[in-house]
PDB file of C-alpha atoms and ligand atoms in Angstrom:
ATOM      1  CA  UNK A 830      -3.716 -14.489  10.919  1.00 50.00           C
ATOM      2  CA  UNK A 831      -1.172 -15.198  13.335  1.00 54.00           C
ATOM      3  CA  UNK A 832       2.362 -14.226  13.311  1.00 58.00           C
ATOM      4  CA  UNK A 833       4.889 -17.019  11.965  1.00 56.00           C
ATOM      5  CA  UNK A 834       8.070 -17.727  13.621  1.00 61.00           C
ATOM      6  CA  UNK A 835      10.910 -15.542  11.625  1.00 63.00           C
ATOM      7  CA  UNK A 836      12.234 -19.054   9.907  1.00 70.00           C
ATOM      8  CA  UNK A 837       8.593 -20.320   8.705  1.00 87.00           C
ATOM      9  CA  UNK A 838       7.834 -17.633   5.573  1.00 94.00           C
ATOM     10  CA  UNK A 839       8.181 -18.683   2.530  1.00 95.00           C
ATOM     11  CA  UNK A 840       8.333 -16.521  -0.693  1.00 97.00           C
ATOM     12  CA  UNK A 841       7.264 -17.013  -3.802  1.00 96.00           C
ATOM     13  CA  UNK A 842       6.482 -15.045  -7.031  1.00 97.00           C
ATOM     14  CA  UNK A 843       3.549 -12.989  -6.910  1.00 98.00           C
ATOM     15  CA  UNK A 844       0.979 -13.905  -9.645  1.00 97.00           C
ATOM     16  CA  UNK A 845      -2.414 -12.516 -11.185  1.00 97.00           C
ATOM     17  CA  UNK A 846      -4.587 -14.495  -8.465  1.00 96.00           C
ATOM     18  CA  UNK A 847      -2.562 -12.739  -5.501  1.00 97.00           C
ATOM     19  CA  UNK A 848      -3.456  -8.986  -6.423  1.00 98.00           C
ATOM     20  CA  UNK A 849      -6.554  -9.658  -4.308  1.00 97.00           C
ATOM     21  CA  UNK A 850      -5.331 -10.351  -1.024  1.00 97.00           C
ATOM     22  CA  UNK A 851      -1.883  -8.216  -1.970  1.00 98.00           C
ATOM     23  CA  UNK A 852      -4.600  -5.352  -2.543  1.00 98.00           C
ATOM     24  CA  UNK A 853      -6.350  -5.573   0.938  1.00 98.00           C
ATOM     25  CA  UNK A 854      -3.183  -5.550   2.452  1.00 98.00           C
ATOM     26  CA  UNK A 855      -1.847  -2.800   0.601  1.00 98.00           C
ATOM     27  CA  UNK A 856      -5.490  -0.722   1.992  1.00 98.00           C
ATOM     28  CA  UNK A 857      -5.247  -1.325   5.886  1.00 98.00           C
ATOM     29  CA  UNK A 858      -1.177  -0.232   5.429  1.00 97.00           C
ATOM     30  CA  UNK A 859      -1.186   2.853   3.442  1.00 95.00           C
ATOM     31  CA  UNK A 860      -2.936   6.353   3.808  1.00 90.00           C
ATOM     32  CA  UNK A 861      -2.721   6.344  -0.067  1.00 91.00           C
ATOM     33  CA  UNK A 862      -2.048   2.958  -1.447  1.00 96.00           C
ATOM     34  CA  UNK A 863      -2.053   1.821  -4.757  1.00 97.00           C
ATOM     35  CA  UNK A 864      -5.044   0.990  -6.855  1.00 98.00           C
ATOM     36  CA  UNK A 865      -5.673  -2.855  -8.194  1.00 98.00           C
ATOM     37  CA  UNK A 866      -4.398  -1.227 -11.589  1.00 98.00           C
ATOM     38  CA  UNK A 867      -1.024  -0.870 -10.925  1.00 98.00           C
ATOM     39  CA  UNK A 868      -0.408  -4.145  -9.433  1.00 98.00           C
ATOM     40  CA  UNK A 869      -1.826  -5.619 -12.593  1.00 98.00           C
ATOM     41  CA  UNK A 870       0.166  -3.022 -14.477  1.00 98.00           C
ATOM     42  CA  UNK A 871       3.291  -3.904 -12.570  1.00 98.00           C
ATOM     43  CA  UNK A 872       2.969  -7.804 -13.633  1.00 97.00           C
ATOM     44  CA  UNK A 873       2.032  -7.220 -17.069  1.00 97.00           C
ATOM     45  CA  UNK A 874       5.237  -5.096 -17.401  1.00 96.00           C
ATOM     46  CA  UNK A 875       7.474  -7.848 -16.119  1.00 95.00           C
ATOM     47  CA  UNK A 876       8.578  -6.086 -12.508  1.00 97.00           C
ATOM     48  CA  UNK A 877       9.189  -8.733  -9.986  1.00 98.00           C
ATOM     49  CA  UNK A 878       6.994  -9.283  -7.824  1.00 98.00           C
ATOM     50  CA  UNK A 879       6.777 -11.500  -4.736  1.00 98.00           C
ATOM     51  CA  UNK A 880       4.816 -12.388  -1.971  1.00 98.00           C
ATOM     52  CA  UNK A 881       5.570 -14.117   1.636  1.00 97.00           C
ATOM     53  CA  UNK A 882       3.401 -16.260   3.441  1.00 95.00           C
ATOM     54  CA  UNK A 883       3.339 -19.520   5.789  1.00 88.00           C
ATOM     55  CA  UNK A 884       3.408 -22.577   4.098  1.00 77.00           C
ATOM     56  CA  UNK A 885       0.763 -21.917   1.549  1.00 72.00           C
ATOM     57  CA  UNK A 886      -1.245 -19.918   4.120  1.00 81.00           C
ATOM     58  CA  UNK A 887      -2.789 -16.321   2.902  1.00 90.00           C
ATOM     59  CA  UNK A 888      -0.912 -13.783   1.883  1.00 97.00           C
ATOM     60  CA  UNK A 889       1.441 -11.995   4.626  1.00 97.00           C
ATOM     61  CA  UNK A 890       3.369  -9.096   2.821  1.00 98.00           C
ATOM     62  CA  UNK A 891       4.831  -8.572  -0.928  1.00 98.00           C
ATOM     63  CA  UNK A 892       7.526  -6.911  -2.761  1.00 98.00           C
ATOM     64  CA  UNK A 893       7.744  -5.422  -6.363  1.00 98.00           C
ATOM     65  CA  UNK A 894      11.435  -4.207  -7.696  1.00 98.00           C
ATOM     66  CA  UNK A 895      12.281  -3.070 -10.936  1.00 98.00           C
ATOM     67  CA  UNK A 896      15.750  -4.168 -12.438  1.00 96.00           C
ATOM     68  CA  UNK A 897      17.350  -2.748 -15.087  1.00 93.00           C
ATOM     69  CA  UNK A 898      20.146  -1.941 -16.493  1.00 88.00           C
ATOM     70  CA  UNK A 899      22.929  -2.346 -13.921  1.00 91.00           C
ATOM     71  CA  UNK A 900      20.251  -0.709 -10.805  1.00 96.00           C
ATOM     72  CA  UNK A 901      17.264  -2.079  -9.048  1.00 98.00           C
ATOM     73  CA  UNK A 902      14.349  -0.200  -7.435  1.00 98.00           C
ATOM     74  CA  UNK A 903      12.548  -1.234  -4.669  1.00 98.00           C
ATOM     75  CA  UNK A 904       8.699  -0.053  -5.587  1.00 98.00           C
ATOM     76  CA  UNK A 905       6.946  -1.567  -2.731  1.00 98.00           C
ATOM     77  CA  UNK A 906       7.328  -3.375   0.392  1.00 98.00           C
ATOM     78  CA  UNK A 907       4.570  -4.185   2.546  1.00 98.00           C
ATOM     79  CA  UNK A 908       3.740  -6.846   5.733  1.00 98.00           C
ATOM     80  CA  UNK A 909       0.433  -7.386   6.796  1.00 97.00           C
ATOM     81  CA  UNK A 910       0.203  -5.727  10.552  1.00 97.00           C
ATOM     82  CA  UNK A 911      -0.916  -8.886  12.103  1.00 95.00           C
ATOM     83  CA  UNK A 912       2.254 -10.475  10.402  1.00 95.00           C
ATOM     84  CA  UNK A 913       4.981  -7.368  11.702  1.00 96.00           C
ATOM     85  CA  UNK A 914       7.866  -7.854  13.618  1.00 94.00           C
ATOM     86  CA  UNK A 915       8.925 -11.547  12.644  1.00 94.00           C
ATOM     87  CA  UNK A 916      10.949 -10.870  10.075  1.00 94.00           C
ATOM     88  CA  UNK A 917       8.832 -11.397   7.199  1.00 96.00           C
ATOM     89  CA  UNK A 918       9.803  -8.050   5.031  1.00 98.00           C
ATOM     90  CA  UNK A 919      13.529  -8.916   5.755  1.00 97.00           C
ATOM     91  CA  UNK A 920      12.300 -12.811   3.449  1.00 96.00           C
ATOM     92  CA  UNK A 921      11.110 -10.548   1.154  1.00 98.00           C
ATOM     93  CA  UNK A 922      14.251  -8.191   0.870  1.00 98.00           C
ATOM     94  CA  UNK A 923      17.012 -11.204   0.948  1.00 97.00           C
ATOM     95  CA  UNK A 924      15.125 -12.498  -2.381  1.00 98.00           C
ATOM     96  CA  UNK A 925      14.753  -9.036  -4.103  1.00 98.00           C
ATOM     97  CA  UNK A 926      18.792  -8.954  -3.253  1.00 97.00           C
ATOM     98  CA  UNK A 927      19.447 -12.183  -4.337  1.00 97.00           C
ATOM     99  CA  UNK A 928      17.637 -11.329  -7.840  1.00 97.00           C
ATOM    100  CA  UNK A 929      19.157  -8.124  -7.882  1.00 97.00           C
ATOM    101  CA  UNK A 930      22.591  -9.250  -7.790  1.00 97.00           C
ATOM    102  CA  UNK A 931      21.234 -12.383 -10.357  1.00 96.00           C
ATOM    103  CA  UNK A 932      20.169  -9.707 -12.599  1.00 96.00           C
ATOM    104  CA  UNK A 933      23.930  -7.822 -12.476  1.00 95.00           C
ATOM    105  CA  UNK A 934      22.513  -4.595 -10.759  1.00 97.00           C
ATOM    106  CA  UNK A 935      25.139  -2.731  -8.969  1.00 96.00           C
ATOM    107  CA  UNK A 936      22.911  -1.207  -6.687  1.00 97.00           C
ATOM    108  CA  UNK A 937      19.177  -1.261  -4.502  1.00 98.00           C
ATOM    109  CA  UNK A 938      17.468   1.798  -4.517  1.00 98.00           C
ATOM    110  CA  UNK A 939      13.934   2.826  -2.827  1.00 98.00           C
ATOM    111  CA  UNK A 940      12.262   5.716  -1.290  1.00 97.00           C
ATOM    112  CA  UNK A 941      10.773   6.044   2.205  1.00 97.00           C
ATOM    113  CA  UNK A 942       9.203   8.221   3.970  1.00 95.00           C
ATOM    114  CA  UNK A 943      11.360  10.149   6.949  1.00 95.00           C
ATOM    115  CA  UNK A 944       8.368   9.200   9.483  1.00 93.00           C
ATOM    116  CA  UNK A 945       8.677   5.470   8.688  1.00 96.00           C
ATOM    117  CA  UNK A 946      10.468   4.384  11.918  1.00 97.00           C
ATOM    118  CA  UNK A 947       9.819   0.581  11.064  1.00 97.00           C
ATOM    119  CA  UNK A 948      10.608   0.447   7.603  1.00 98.00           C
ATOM    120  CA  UNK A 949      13.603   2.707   8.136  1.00 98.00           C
ATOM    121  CA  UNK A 950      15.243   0.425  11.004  1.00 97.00           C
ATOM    122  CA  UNK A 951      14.646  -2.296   8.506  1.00 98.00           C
ATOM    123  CA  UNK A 952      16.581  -0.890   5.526  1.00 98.00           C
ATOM    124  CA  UNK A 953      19.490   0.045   8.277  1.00 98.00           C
ATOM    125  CA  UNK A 954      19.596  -3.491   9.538  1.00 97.00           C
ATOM    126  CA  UNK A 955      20.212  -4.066   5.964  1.00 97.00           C
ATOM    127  CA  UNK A 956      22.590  -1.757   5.378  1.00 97.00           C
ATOM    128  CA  UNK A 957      20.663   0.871   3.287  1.00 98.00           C
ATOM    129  CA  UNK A 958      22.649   4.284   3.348  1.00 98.00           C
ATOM    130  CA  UNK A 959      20.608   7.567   2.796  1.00 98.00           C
ATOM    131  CA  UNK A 960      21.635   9.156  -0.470  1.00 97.00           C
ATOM    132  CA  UNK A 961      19.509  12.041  -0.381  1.00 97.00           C
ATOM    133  CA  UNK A 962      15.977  13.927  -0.650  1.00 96.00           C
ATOM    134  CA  UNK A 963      13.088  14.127  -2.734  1.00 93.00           C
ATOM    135  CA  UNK A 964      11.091  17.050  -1.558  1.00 93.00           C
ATOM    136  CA  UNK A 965       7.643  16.914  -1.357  1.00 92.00           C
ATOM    137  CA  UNK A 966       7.078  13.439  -3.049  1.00 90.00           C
ATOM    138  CA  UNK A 967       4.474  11.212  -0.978  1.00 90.00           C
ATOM    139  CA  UNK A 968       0.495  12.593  -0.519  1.00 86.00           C
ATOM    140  CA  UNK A 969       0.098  13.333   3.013  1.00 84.00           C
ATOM    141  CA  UNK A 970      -2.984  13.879   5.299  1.00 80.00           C
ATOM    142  CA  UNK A 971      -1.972  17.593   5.535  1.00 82.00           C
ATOM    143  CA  UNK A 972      -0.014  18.233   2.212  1.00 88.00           C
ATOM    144  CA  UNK A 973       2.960  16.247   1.181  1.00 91.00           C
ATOM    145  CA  UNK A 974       5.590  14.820   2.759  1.00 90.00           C
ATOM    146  CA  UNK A 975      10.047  14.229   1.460  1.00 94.00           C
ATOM    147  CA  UNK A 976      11.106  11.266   0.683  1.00 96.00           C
ATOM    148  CA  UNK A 977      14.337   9.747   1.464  1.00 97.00           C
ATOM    149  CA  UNK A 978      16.314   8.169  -0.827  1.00 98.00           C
ATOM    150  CA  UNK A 979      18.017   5.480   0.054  1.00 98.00           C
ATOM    151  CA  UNK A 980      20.698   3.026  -1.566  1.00 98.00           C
ATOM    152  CA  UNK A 981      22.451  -0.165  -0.881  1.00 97.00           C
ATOM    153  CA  UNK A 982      25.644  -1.604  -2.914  1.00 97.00           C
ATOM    154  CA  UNK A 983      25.102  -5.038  -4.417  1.00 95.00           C
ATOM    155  CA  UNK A 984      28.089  -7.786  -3.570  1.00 84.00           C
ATOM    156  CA  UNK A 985      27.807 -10.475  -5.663  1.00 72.00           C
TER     157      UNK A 985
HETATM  158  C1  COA B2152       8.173  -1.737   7.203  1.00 66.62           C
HETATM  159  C2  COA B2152       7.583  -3.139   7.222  1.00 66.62           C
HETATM  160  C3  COA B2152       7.566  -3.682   5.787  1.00 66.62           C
HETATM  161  C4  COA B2152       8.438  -4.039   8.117  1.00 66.62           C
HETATM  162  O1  COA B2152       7.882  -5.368   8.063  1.00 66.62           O
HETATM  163  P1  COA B2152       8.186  -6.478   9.205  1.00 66.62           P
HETATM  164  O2  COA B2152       7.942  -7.795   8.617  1.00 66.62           O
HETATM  165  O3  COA B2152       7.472  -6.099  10.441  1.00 66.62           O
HETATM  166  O4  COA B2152       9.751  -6.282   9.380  1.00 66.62           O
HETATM  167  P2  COA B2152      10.611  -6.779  10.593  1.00 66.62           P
HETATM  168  O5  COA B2152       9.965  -7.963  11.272  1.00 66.62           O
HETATM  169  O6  COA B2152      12.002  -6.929  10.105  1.00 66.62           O
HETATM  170  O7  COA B2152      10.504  -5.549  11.591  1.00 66.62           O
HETATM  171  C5  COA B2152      11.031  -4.298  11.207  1.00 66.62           C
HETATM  172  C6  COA B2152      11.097  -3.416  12.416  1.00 66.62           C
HETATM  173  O8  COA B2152       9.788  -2.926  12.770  1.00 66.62           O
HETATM  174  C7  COA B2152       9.446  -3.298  14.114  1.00 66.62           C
HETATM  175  N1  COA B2152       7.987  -3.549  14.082  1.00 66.62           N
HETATM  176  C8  COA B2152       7.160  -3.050  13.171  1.00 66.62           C
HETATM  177  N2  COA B2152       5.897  -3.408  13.397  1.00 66.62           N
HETATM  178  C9  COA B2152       5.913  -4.183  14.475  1.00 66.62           C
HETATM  179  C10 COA B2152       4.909  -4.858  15.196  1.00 66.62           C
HETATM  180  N3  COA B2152       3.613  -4.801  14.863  1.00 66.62           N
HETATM  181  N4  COA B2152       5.286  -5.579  16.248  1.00 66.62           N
HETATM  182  C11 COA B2152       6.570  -5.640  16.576  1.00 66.62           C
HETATM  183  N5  COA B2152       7.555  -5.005  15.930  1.00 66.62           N
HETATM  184  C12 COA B2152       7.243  -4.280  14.896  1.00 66.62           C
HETATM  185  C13 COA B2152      10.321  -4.473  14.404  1.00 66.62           C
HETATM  186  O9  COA B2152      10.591  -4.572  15.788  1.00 66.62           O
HETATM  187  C14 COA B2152      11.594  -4.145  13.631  1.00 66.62           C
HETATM  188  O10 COA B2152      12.410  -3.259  14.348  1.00 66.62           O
HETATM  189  P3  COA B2152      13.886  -3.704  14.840  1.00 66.62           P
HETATM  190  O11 COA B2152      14.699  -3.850  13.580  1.00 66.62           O
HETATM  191  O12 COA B2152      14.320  -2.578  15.680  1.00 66.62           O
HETATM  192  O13 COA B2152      13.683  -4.995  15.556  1.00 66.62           O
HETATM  193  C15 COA B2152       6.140  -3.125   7.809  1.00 66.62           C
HETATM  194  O14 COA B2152       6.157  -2.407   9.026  1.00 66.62           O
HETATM  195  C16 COA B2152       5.098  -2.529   6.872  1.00 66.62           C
HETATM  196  O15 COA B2152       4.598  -3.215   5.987  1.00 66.62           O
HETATM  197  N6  COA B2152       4.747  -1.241   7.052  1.00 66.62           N
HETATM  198  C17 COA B2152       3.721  -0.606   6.212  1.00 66.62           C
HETATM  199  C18 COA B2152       4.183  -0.462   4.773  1.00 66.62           C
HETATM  200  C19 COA B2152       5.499   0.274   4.695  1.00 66.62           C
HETATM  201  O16 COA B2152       5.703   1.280   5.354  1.00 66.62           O
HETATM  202  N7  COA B2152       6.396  -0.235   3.828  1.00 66.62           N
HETATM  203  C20 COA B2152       7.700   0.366   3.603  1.00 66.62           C
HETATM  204  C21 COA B2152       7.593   1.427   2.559  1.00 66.62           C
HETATM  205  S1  COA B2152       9.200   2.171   2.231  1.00 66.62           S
END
């Protein structure tokens, strides 16, 4: 698939007939991505979920947030790599922020890994402040690797 011009996604809620083409994307971007389960898992529980593509065209990226009680969590973000760098995961975060702040939470949390250049320019460009460490959270090739936590303040 081609790249889109940044103003061309479109998002809309993920449903049960999207896990396939969410899962393959979800393979070729992590070193230990989820299984089909959890997706499923995820909708049956009621997280959001969304995905982004071009005018009914496959699937480019997703997002799945929990919101609860006054805080959201960011669970997963993901482009397709033929789809990076045109603004596609920033789509995807303006409506988890929108439904966020819908939803009264106070505040956007999510984890990320300190090696994650691309997704951590993103979150700064969005004005995502680190809040702190989780040692030794995410699988890694050799071992495991922190997490960062990060936060942003919702403005209605
Ligand atoms: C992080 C991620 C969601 C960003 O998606 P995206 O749609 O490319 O986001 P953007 O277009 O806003 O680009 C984000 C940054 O990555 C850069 N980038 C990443 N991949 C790129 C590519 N293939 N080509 C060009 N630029 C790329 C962009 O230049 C941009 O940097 P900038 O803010 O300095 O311009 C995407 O890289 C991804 O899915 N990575 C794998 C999964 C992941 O790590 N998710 C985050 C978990 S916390």
């Amino acid at each position: 698939m081609s790249a889109a011009p940044d103003d061309l996604w479109q998002v809309r809620r993920m449903r049960t007939q999207d896990v396939a083409a969410v899962l393959e994307i979800e393979r070729s971007s992590y070193s230990h991505p989820w299984s089909e389960r959890i997706f499923h898992d995820c909708l049956r529980v009621g997280y959001r979920a969304w995905v982004v593509d071009r005018a009914g065209r496959s699937v480019a990226g997703y997002a799945l947030a929990s919101i609860a009680v006054g805080e959201a969590h960011l669970l997963n973000l993901c482009v397709a790599e033929s789809a990076r760098g045109h603004g596609a995961a920033g789509r995807l975060l303006d409506v988890v922020i929108a439904r966020a702040a819908a939803e009264n939470a106070n505040e956007l949390f999510l984890e990320v890994r300190p090696s994650n250049r691309a997704a951590r320019r993103l979150y700064a460009r969005y004005g995502f402040e680190t809040r702190g460490r989780r040692p030794n959270y995410y699988p890694h090739r050799h071992g495991r690797e922190d997490a960062l936590v990060l936060s942003k303040v919702i403005t209605i």
